[in-house]
């Protein structure tokens, strides 16, 4: 443990302890360090000390590898941030292409403020797996300002973050299917080059259909309550 100037205690790990916490062999940890996928540890004589930011970076690497990214691509992402490239390039580096979403840089403390009491290792792992979060040195990057605001609002209303993330996973499956439908429509009847230009039309269709679906559900619930014989 190390005391900071602010009086807080930072958890530190020796090499073997960090590898165990991350669930990887020591040789893998050393390989990542040689590839510069990890920031340098704090040195105390011959002992290398790592902290929770290194652990978060290792969990990000694991999540990206599970999503099919190569170590070379992950190294590019790491180098991009450490060399000061704009965070708006996160989507491209994570393999999700150009996006209208605005990524947000957060300290671990700021993330905890957004989701008070809900930033657990399990929820962090789920967020990393979904690609909502990545790490950049001591900072965390959320891929979408809109998703961050919506998810934090739901948590403030009392919805557990784990449920929000699971719903996000299911919504993504439907969103992928809708995107595929619109892409097929355009590529079948028009040139594929028209897709970026007509992208706003797809968004309008989805928003309108979702609004009407919510209206139908609310109306159905109201009618069911009115016909309840026990009322």
PDB file of C-alpha atoms in Angstrom:
ATOM      1  CA  UNK A   1       0.000   0.000   0.000  1.00  0.00           C
ATOM      2  CA  UNK A   2       1.076   3.568  -0.697  1.00  0.00           C
ATOM      3  CA  UNK A   3      -0.322   6.778   0.817  1.00  0.00           C
ATOM      4  CA  UNK A   4      -0.937   9.580  -1.672  1.00  0.00           C
ATOM      5  CA  UNK A   5      -0.728  13.313  -1.005  1.00  0.00           C
ATOM      6  CA  UNK A   6      -4.508  13.428  -0.708  1.00  0.00           C
ATOM      7  CA  UNK A   7      -4.342  10.943   2.142  1.00  0.00           C
ATOM      8  CA  UNK A   8      -5.942   8.057   0.247  1.00  0.00           C
ATOM      9  CA  UNK A   9      -4.417   4.607   0.101  1.00  0.00           C
ATOM     10  CA  UNK A  10      -3.497   3.082  -3.251  1.00  0.00           C
ATOM     11  CA  UNK A  11      -3.392  -0.694  -3.577  1.00  0.00           C
ATOM     12  CA  UNK A  12      -0.053  -1.879  -4.960  1.00  0.00           C
ATOM     13  CA  UNK A  13       0.950  -5.276  -6.298  1.00  0.00           C
ATOM     14  CA  UNK A  14       4.196  -7.091  -6.862  1.00  0.00           C
ATOM     15  CA  UNK A  15       4.525  -8.750 -10.259  1.00  0.00           C
ATOM     16  CA  UNK A  16       3.230 -12.107  -9.073  1.00  0.00           C
ATOM     17  CA  UNK A  17       0.334 -10.509  -7.188  1.00  0.00           C
ATOM     18  CA  UNK A  18      -0.766  -8.447 -10.189  1.00  0.00           C
ATOM     19  CA  UNK A  19      -0.636 -11.475 -12.478  1.00  0.00           C
ATOM     20  CA  UNK A  20      -2.775 -13.446 -10.026  1.00  0.00           C
ATOM     21  CA  UNK A  21      -5.310 -10.615  -9.671  1.00  0.00           C
ATOM     22  CA  UNK A  22      -5.578 -10.358 -13.471  1.00  0.00           C
ATOM     23  CA  UNK A  23      -5.794 -14.125 -13.928  1.00  0.00           C
ATOM     24  CA  UNK A  24      -2.793 -14.380 -16.243  1.00  0.00           C
ATOM     25  CA  UNK A  25       0.631 -16.070 -15.975  1.00  0.00           C
ATOM     26  CA  UNK A  26       3.574 -13.952 -14.849  1.00  0.00           C
ATOM     27  CA  UNK A  27       5.283 -14.534 -18.213  1.00  0.00           C
ATOM     28  CA  UNK A  28       2.241 -13.026 -19.974  1.00  0.00           C
ATOM     29  CA  UNK A  29       2.418  -9.970 -17.754  1.00  0.00           C
ATOM     30  CA  UNK A  30       6.105  -9.543 -18.560  1.00  0.00           C
ATOM     31  CA  UNK A  31       5.380  -9.986 -22.259  1.00  0.00           C
ATOM     32  CA  UNK A  32       2.742  -7.227 -22.118  1.00  0.00           C
ATOM     33  CA  UNK A  33       5.220  -4.973 -20.353  1.00  0.00           C
ATOM     34  CA  UNK A  34       7.880  -5.677 -22.991  1.00  0.00           C
ATOM     35  CA  UNK A  35       5.329  -4.833 -25.717  1.00  0.00           C
ATOM     36  CA  UNK A  36       4.621  -1.546 -23.863  1.00  0.00           C
ATOM     37  CA  UNK A  37       0.993  -2.482 -23.358  1.00  0.00           C
ATOM     38  CA  UNK A  38       1.374  -1.495 -19.697  1.00  0.00           C
ATOM     39  CA  UNK A  39       2.681   1.749 -18.200  1.00  0.00           C
ATOM     40  CA  UNK A  40       6.022   1.322 -16.370  1.00  0.00           C
ATOM     41  CA  UNK A  41       5.700   0.188 -12.741  1.00  0.00           C
ATOM     42  CA  UNK A  42       6.964   2.163  -9.779  1.00  0.00           C
ATOM     43  CA  UNK A  43      10.451   0.985  -8.884  1.00  0.00           C
ATOM     44  CA  UNK A  44      11.718   0.499  -5.369  1.00  0.00           C
ATOM     45  CA  UNK A  45      15.183  -0.930  -5.684  1.00  0.00           C
ATOM     46  CA  UNK A  46      14.817  -4.203  -7.597  1.00  0.00           C
ATOM     47  CA  UNK A  47      11.111  -4.475  -6.836  1.00  0.00           C
ATOM     48  CA  UNK A  48       8.477  -3.407  -9.387  1.00  0.00           C
ATOM     49  CA  UNK A  49       5.235  -2.113  -7.869  1.00  0.00           C
ATOM     50  CA  UNK A  50       1.989  -2.004  -9.866  1.00  0.00           C
ATOM     51  CA  UNK A  51      -1.364  -0.489  -8.876  1.00  0.00           C
ATOM     52  CA  UNK A  52      -5.070  -0.741  -9.729  1.00  0.00           C
ATOM     53  CA  UNK A  53      -4.587   1.276 -12.934  1.00  0.00           C
ATOM     54  CA  UNK A  54      -2.291  -1.482 -14.237  1.00  0.00           C
ATOM     55  CA  UNK A  55      -4.910  -4.048 -13.225  1.00  0.00           C
ATOM     56  CA  UNK A  56      -7.608  -2.111 -15.108  1.00  0.00           C
ATOM     57  CA  UNK A  57      -5.357  -1.988 -18.184  1.00  0.00           C
ATOM     58  CA  UNK A  58      -4.864  -5.767 -18.033  1.00  0.00           C
ATOM     59  CA  UNK A  59      -8.625  -6.293 -17.825  1.00  0.00           C
ATOM     60  CA  UNK A  60      -9.099  -4.020 -20.830  1.00  0.00           C
ATOM     61  CA  UNK A  61      -6.532  -6.060 -22.785  1.00  0.00           C
ATOM     62  CA  UNK A  62      -8.326  -9.281 -21.852  1.00  0.00           C
ATOM     63  CA  UNK A  63     -11.705  -7.867 -22.928  1.00  0.00           C
ATOM     64  CA  UNK A  64     -10.334  -6.636 -26.258  1.00  0.00           C
ATOM     65  CA  UNK A  65      -8.653  -9.979 -26.946  1.00  0.00           C
ATOM     66  CA  UNK A  66     -11.953 -11.740 -26.277  1.00  0.00           C
ATOM     67  CA  UNK A  67     -13.609  -9.422 -28.817  1.00  0.00           C
ATOM     68  CA  UNK A  68     -11.124 -10.550 -31.458  1.00  0.00           C
ATOM     69  CA  UNK A  69      -8.582  -7.727 -31.373  1.00  0.00           C
ATOM     70  CA  UNK A  70      -4.920  -8.567 -31.873  1.00  0.00           C
ATOM     71  CA  UNK A  71      -2.114  -7.539 -29.547  1.00  0.00           C
ATOM     72  CA  UNK A  72      -0.808  -5.345 -32.362  1.00  0.00           C
ATOM     73  CA  UNK A  73      -4.134  -3.495 -32.554  1.00  0.00           C
ATOM     74  CA  UNK A  74      -4.267  -3.119 -28.786  1.00  0.00           C
ATOM     75  CA  UNK A  75      -0.695  -1.790 -28.820  1.00  0.00           C
ATOM     76  CA  UNK A  76      -1.779   0.782 -31.437  1.00  0.00           C
ATOM     77  CA  UNK A  77      -4.659   1.873 -29.214  1.00  0.00           C
ATOM     78  CA  UNK A  78      -2.359   2.225 -26.207  1.00  0.00           C
ATOM     79  CA  UNK A  79       0.284   4.134 -28.158  1.00  0.00           C
ATOM     80  CA  UNK A  80      -2.335   6.431 -29.663  1.00  0.00           C
ATOM     81  CA  UNK A  81      -3.517   7.610 -26.282  1.00  0.00           C
ATOM     82  CA  UNK A  82      -0.037   7.855 -24.792  1.00  0.00           C
ATOM     83  CA  UNK A  83       1.046   9.969 -27.778  1.00  0.00           C
ATOM     84  CA  UNK A  84      -1.897  12.298 -27.312  1.00  0.00           C
ATOM     85  CA  UNK A  85      -4.113  11.368 -30.265  1.00  0.00           C
ATOM     86  CA  UNK A  86      -7.672  12.647 -30.041  1.00  0.00           C
ATOM     87  CA  UNK A  87     -10.011  10.457 -28.025  1.00  0.00           C
ATOM     88  CA  UNK A  88     -12.569  10.690 -30.843  1.00  0.00           C
ATOM     89  CA  UNK A  89     -10.454   8.083 -32.631  1.00  0.00           C
ATOM     90  CA  UNK A  90     -11.299   5.498 -29.992  1.00  0.00           C
ATOM     91  CA  UNK A  91     -14.100   3.992 -32.090  1.00  0.00           C
ATOM     92  CA  UNK A  92     -11.810   3.534 -35.080  1.00  0.00           C
ATOM     93  CA  UNK A  93      -9.076   1.954 -32.981  1.00  0.00           C
ATOM     94  CA  UNK A  94     -11.550  -0.382 -31.282  1.00  0.00           C
ATOM     95  CA  UNK A  95     -12.725  -1.530 -34.691  1.00  0.00           C
ATOM     96  CA  UNK A  96     -16.194   0.012 -34.617  1.00  0.00           C
ATOM     97  CA  UNK A  97     -15.538   2.510 -37.399  1.00  0.00           C
ATOM     98  CA  UNK A  98     -16.647   6.117 -37.698  1.00  0.00           C
ATOM     99  CA  UNK A  99     -19.225   7.095 -35.117  1.00  0.00           C
ATOM    100  CA  UNK A 100     -21.342  10.114 -34.245  1.00  0.00           C
ATOM    101  CA  UNK A 101     -20.922   9.277 -30.563  1.00  0.00           C
ATOM    102  CA  UNK A 102     -18.723  11.465 -28.367  1.00  0.00           C
ATOM    103  CA  UNK A 103     -16.314   9.545 -26.124  1.00  0.00           C
ATOM    104  CA  UNK A 104     -15.782  10.819 -22.569  1.00  0.00           C
ATOM    105  CA  UNK A 105     -12.615  10.778 -20.472  1.00  0.00           C
ATOM    106  CA  UNK A 106     -13.174   9.960 -16.797  1.00  0.00           C
ATOM    107  CA  UNK A 107     -11.010   9.446 -13.755  1.00  0.00           C
ATOM    108  CA  UNK A 108     -11.875   6.317 -11.725  1.00  0.00           C
ATOM    109  CA  UNK A 109     -13.313   8.677  -9.092  1.00  0.00           C
ATOM    110  CA  UNK A 110     -15.547  10.407 -11.663  1.00  0.00           C
ATOM    111  CA  UNK A 111     -16.811   7.047 -12.908  1.00  0.00           C
ATOM    112  CA  UNK A 112     -17.648   6.080  -9.328  1.00  0.00           C
ATOM    113  CA  UNK A 113     -19.595   9.358  -8.973  1.00  0.00           C
ATOM    114  CA  UNK A 114     -21.679   8.517 -12.047  1.00  0.00           C
ATOM    115  CA  UNK A 115     -22.591   5.081 -10.659  1.00  0.00           C
ATOM    116  CA  UNK A 116     -22.375   5.423  -6.898  1.00  0.00           C
ATOM    117  CA  UNK A 117     -21.899   2.023  -5.281  1.00  0.00           C
ATOM    118  CA  UNK A 118     -22.302   0.181  -8.591  1.00  0.00           C
ATOM    119  CA  UNK A 119     -18.737   0.212  -9.946  1.00  0.00           C
ATOM    120  CA  UNK A 120     -17.938  -3.383  -9.039  1.00  0.00           C
ATOM    121  CA  UNK A 121     -15.329  -5.644 -10.701  1.00  0.00           C
ATOM    122  CA  UNK A 122     -18.184  -7.585 -12.318  1.00  0.00           C
ATOM    123  CA  UNK A 123     -19.793  -4.454 -13.777  1.00  0.00           C
ATOM    124  CA  UNK A 124     -16.418  -3.146 -14.952  1.00  0.00           C
ATOM    125  CA  UNK A 125     -15.711  -6.451 -16.694  1.00  0.00           C
ATOM    126  CA  UNK A 126     -19.143  -6.381 -18.358  1.00  0.00           C
ATOM    127  CA  UNK A 127     -18.579  -2.782 -19.525  1.00  0.00           C
ATOM    128  CA  UNK A 128     -15.170  -3.682 -20.935  1.00  0.00           C
ATOM    129  CA  UNK A 129     -16.624  -6.709 -22.692  1.00  0.00           C
ATOM    130  CA  UNK A 130     -19.341  -4.580 -24.287  1.00  0.00           C
ATOM    131  CA  UNK A 131     -16.715  -2.078 -25.387  1.00  0.00           C
ATOM    132  CA  UNK A 132     -18.322   0.746 -23.408  1.00  0.00           C
ATOM    133  CA  UNK A 133     -15.082   1.339 -21.470  1.00  0.00           C
ATOM    134  CA  UNK A 134     -11.357   1.338 -22.212  1.00  0.00           C
ATOM    135  CA  UNK A 135      -8.436   2.622 -20.162  1.00  0.00           C
ATOM    136  CA  UNK A 136      -5.918   5.320 -21.002  1.00  0.00           C
ATOM    137  CA  UNK A 137      -3.221   5.501 -18.372  1.00  0.00           C
ATOM    138  CA  UNK A 138      -4.883   6.798 -15.210  1.00  0.00           C
ATOM    139  CA  UNK A 139      -8.087   7.666 -17.047  1.00  0.00           C
ATOM    140  CA  UNK A 140     -11.065   5.669 -18.249  1.00  0.00           C
ATOM    141  CA  UNK A 141     -12.695   6.349 -21.616  1.00  0.00           C
ATOM    142  CA  UNK A 142     -16.417   5.771 -22.133  1.00  0.00           C
ATOM    143  CA  UNK A 143     -17.208   5.301 -25.793  1.00  0.00           C
ATOM    144  CA  UNK A 144     -20.472   7.294 -25.787  1.00  0.00           C
ATOM    145  CA  UNK A 145     -21.601  10.390 -23.890  1.00  0.00           C
ATOM    146  CA  UNK A 146     -25.242   9.517 -24.605  1.00  0.00           C
ATOM    147  CA  UNK A 147     -24.928   5.955 -23.281  1.00  0.00           C
ATOM    148  CA  UNK A 148     -23.065   7.205 -20.213  1.00  0.00           C
ATOM    149  CA  UNK A 149     -25.767   9.766 -19.430  1.00  0.00           C
ATOM    150  CA  UNK A 150     -28.640   7.339 -19.997  1.00  0.00           C
ATOM    151  CA  UNK A 151     -27.132   4.492 -17.985  1.00  0.00           C
ATOM    152  CA  UNK A 152     -26.232   6.774 -15.068  1.00  0.00           C
ATOM    153  CA  UNK A 153     -29.761   8.245 -15.102  1.00  0.00           C
ATOM    154  CA  UNK A 154     -31.258   4.744 -14.905  1.00  0.00           C
ATOM    155  CA  UNK A 155     -28.971   3.858 -12.006  1.00  0.00           C
ATOM    156  CA  UNK A 156     -29.995   7.051 -10.175  1.00  0.00           C
ATOM    157  CA  UNK A 157     -33.613   5.986 -10.626  1.00  0.00           C
ATOM    158  CA  UNK A 158     -32.816   2.722  -8.860  1.00  0.00           C
ATOM    159  CA  UNK A 159     -32.069   0.287 -11.712  1.00  0.00           C
ATOM    160  CA  UNK A 160     -28.997  -1.869 -10.908  1.00  0.00           C
ATOM    161  CA  UNK A 161     -26.075  -1.206 -13.244  1.00  0.00           C
ATOM    162  CA  UNK A 162     -25.753  -4.942 -13.909  1.00  0.00           C
ATOM    163  CA  UNK A 163     -29.326  -4.944 -15.275  1.00  0.00           C
ATOM    164  CA  UNK A 164     -28.627  -1.836 -17.365  1.00  0.00           C
ATOM    165  CA  UNK A 165     -25.561  -3.503 -18.907  1.00  0.00           C
ATOM    166  CA  UNK A 166     -27.411  -6.749 -19.624  1.00  0.00           C
ATOM    167  CA  UNK A 167     -30.194  -4.787 -21.292  1.00  0.00           C
ATOM    168  CA  UNK A 168     -27.572  -2.897 -23.280  1.00  0.00           C
ATOM    169  CA  UNK A 169     -26.191  -6.206 -24.503  1.00  0.00           C
ATOM    170  CA  UNK A 170     -29.666  -7.298 -25.657  1.00  0.00           C
ATOM    171  CA  UNK A 171     -30.414  -3.923 -27.253  1.00  0.00           C
ATOM    172  CA  UNK A 172     -27.184  -4.182 -29.216  1.00  0.00           C
ATOM    173  CA  UNK A 173     -28.318  -7.499 -30.704  1.00  0.00           C
ATOM    174  CA  UNK A 174     -31.549  -5.885 -31.943  1.00  0.00           C
ATOM    175  CA  UNK A 175     -29.686  -2.767 -33.106  1.00  0.00           C
ATOM    176  CA  UNK A 176     -27.294  -4.908 -35.136  1.00  0.00           C
ATOM    177  CA  UNK A 177     -30.269  -6.633 -36.758  1.00  0.00           C
ATOM    178  CA  UNK A 178     -31.951  -3.306 -37.602  1.00  0.00           C
ATOM    179  CA  UNK A 179     -28.715  -1.904 -39.017  1.00  0.00           C
ATOM    180  CA  UNK A 180     -28.380  -5.009 -41.179  1.00  0.00           C
ATOM    181  CA  UNK A 181     -31.952  -4.591 -42.478  1.00  0.00           C
ATOM    182  CA  UNK A 182     -31.399  -0.958 -43.479  1.00  0.00           C
ATOM    183  CA  UNK A 183     -28.022  -1.722 -45.033  1.00  0.00           C
ATOM    184  CA  UNK A 184     -29.585  -4.531 -47.068  1.00  0.00           C
ATOM    185  CA  UNK A 185     -32.390  -2.212 -48.200  1.00  0.00           C
ATOM    186  CA  UNK A 186     -29.944   0.423 -49.443  1.00  0.00           C
ATOM    187  CA  UNK A 187     -27.470  -1.974 -51.027  1.00  0.00           C
ATOM    188  CA  UNK A 188     -30.285  -3.826 -52.832  1.00  0.00           C
ATOM    189  CA  UNK A 189     -31.969  -0.781 -54.354  1.00  0.00           C
ATOM    190  CA  UNK A 190     -29.282   1.900 -54.352  1.00  0.00           C
ATOM    191  CA  UNK A 191     -25.525   2.197 -54.438  1.00  0.00           C
ATOM    192  CA  UNK A 192     -23.726   1.394 -51.180  1.00  0.00           C
ATOM    193  CA  UNK A 193     -22.156   4.851 -51.312  1.00  0.00           C
ATOM    194  CA  UNK A 194     -25.596   6.234 -50.400  1.00  0.00           C
ATOM    195  CA  UNK A 195     -25.536   4.551 -46.983  1.00  0.00           C
ATOM    196  CA  UNK A 196     -23.734   7.337 -45.040  1.00  0.00           C
ATOM    197  CA  UNK A 197     -25.964   9.984 -46.631  1.00  0.00           C
ATOM    198  CA  UNK A 198     -29.178   8.083 -45.803  1.00  0.00           C
ATOM    199  CA  UNK A 199     -28.062   7.029 -42.341  1.00  0.00           C
ATOM    200  CA  UNK A 200     -30.233   9.721 -40.639  1.00  0.00           C
ATOM    201  CA  UNK A 201     -33.315   8.141 -42.252  1.00  0.00           C
ATOM    202  CA  UNK A 202     -32.570   4.850 -40.517  1.00  0.00           C
ATOM    203  CA  UNK A 203     -32.253   6.640 -37.183  1.00  0.00           C
ATOM    204  CA  UNK A 204     -35.607   8.352 -37.750  1.00  0.00           C
ATOM    205  CA  UNK A 205     -37.325   5.052 -38.526  1.00  0.00           C
ATOM    206  CA  UNK A 206     -35.921   3.409 -35.396  1.00  0.00           C
ATOM    207  CA  UNK A 207     -36.866   6.344 -33.156  1.00  0.00           C
ATOM    208  CA  UNK A 208     -40.409   6.485 -34.588  1.00  0.00           C
ATOM    209  CA  UNK A 209     -40.981   2.730 -34.288  1.00  0.00           C
ATOM    210  CA  UNK A 210     -39.613   2.662 -30.734  1.00  0.00           C
ATOM    211  CA  UNK A 211     -41.858   5.572 -29.740  1.00  0.00           C
ATOM    212  CA  UNK A 212     -44.934   3.877 -31.185  1.00  0.00           C
ATOM    213  CA  UNK A 213     -43.991   0.567 -29.556  1.00  0.00           C
ATOM    214  CA  UNK A 214     -43.732   2.280 -26.161  1.00  0.00           C
ATOM    215  CA  UNK A 215     -47.112   3.941 -26.789  1.00  0.00           C
ATOM    216  CA  UNK A 216     -48.680   0.552 -27.565  1.00  0.00           C
ATOM    217  CA  UNK A 217     -47.230  -0.980 -24.414  1.00  0.00           C
ATOM    218  CA  UNK A 218     -48.455   1.887 -22.236  1.00  0.00           C
ATOM    219  CA  UNK A 219     -51.916   1.798 -23.813  1.00  0.00           C
ATOM    220  CA  UNK A 220     -52.093  -1.965 -23.397  1.00  0.00           C
ATOM    221  CA  UNK A 221     -51.156  -1.677 -19.746  1.00  0.00           C
ATOM    222  CA  UNK A 222     -53.795   0.993 -19.159  1.00  0.00           C
ATOM    223  CA  UNK A 223     -56.530  -1.105 -20.804  1.00  0.00           C
ATOM    224  CA  UNK A 224     -55.482  -4.189 -18.843  1.00  0.00           C
ATOM    225  CA  UNK A 225     -55.752  -2.226 -15.607  1.00  0.00           C
ATOM    226  CA  UNK A 226     -59.208  -0.890 -16.564  1.00  0.00           C
ATOM    227  CA  UNK A 227     -60.507  -4.425 -17.277  1.00  0.00           C
ATOM    228  CA  UNK A 228     -59.159  -5.905 -14.032  1.00  0.00           C
ATOM    229  CA  UNK A 229     -62.241  -7.516 -12.406  1.00  0.00           C
ATOM    230  CA  UNK A 230     -60.742  -7.141  -8.955  1.00  0.00           C
ATOM    231  CA  UNK A 231     -60.667  -3.313  -9.256  1.00  0.00           C
TER     232      UNK A 231
END
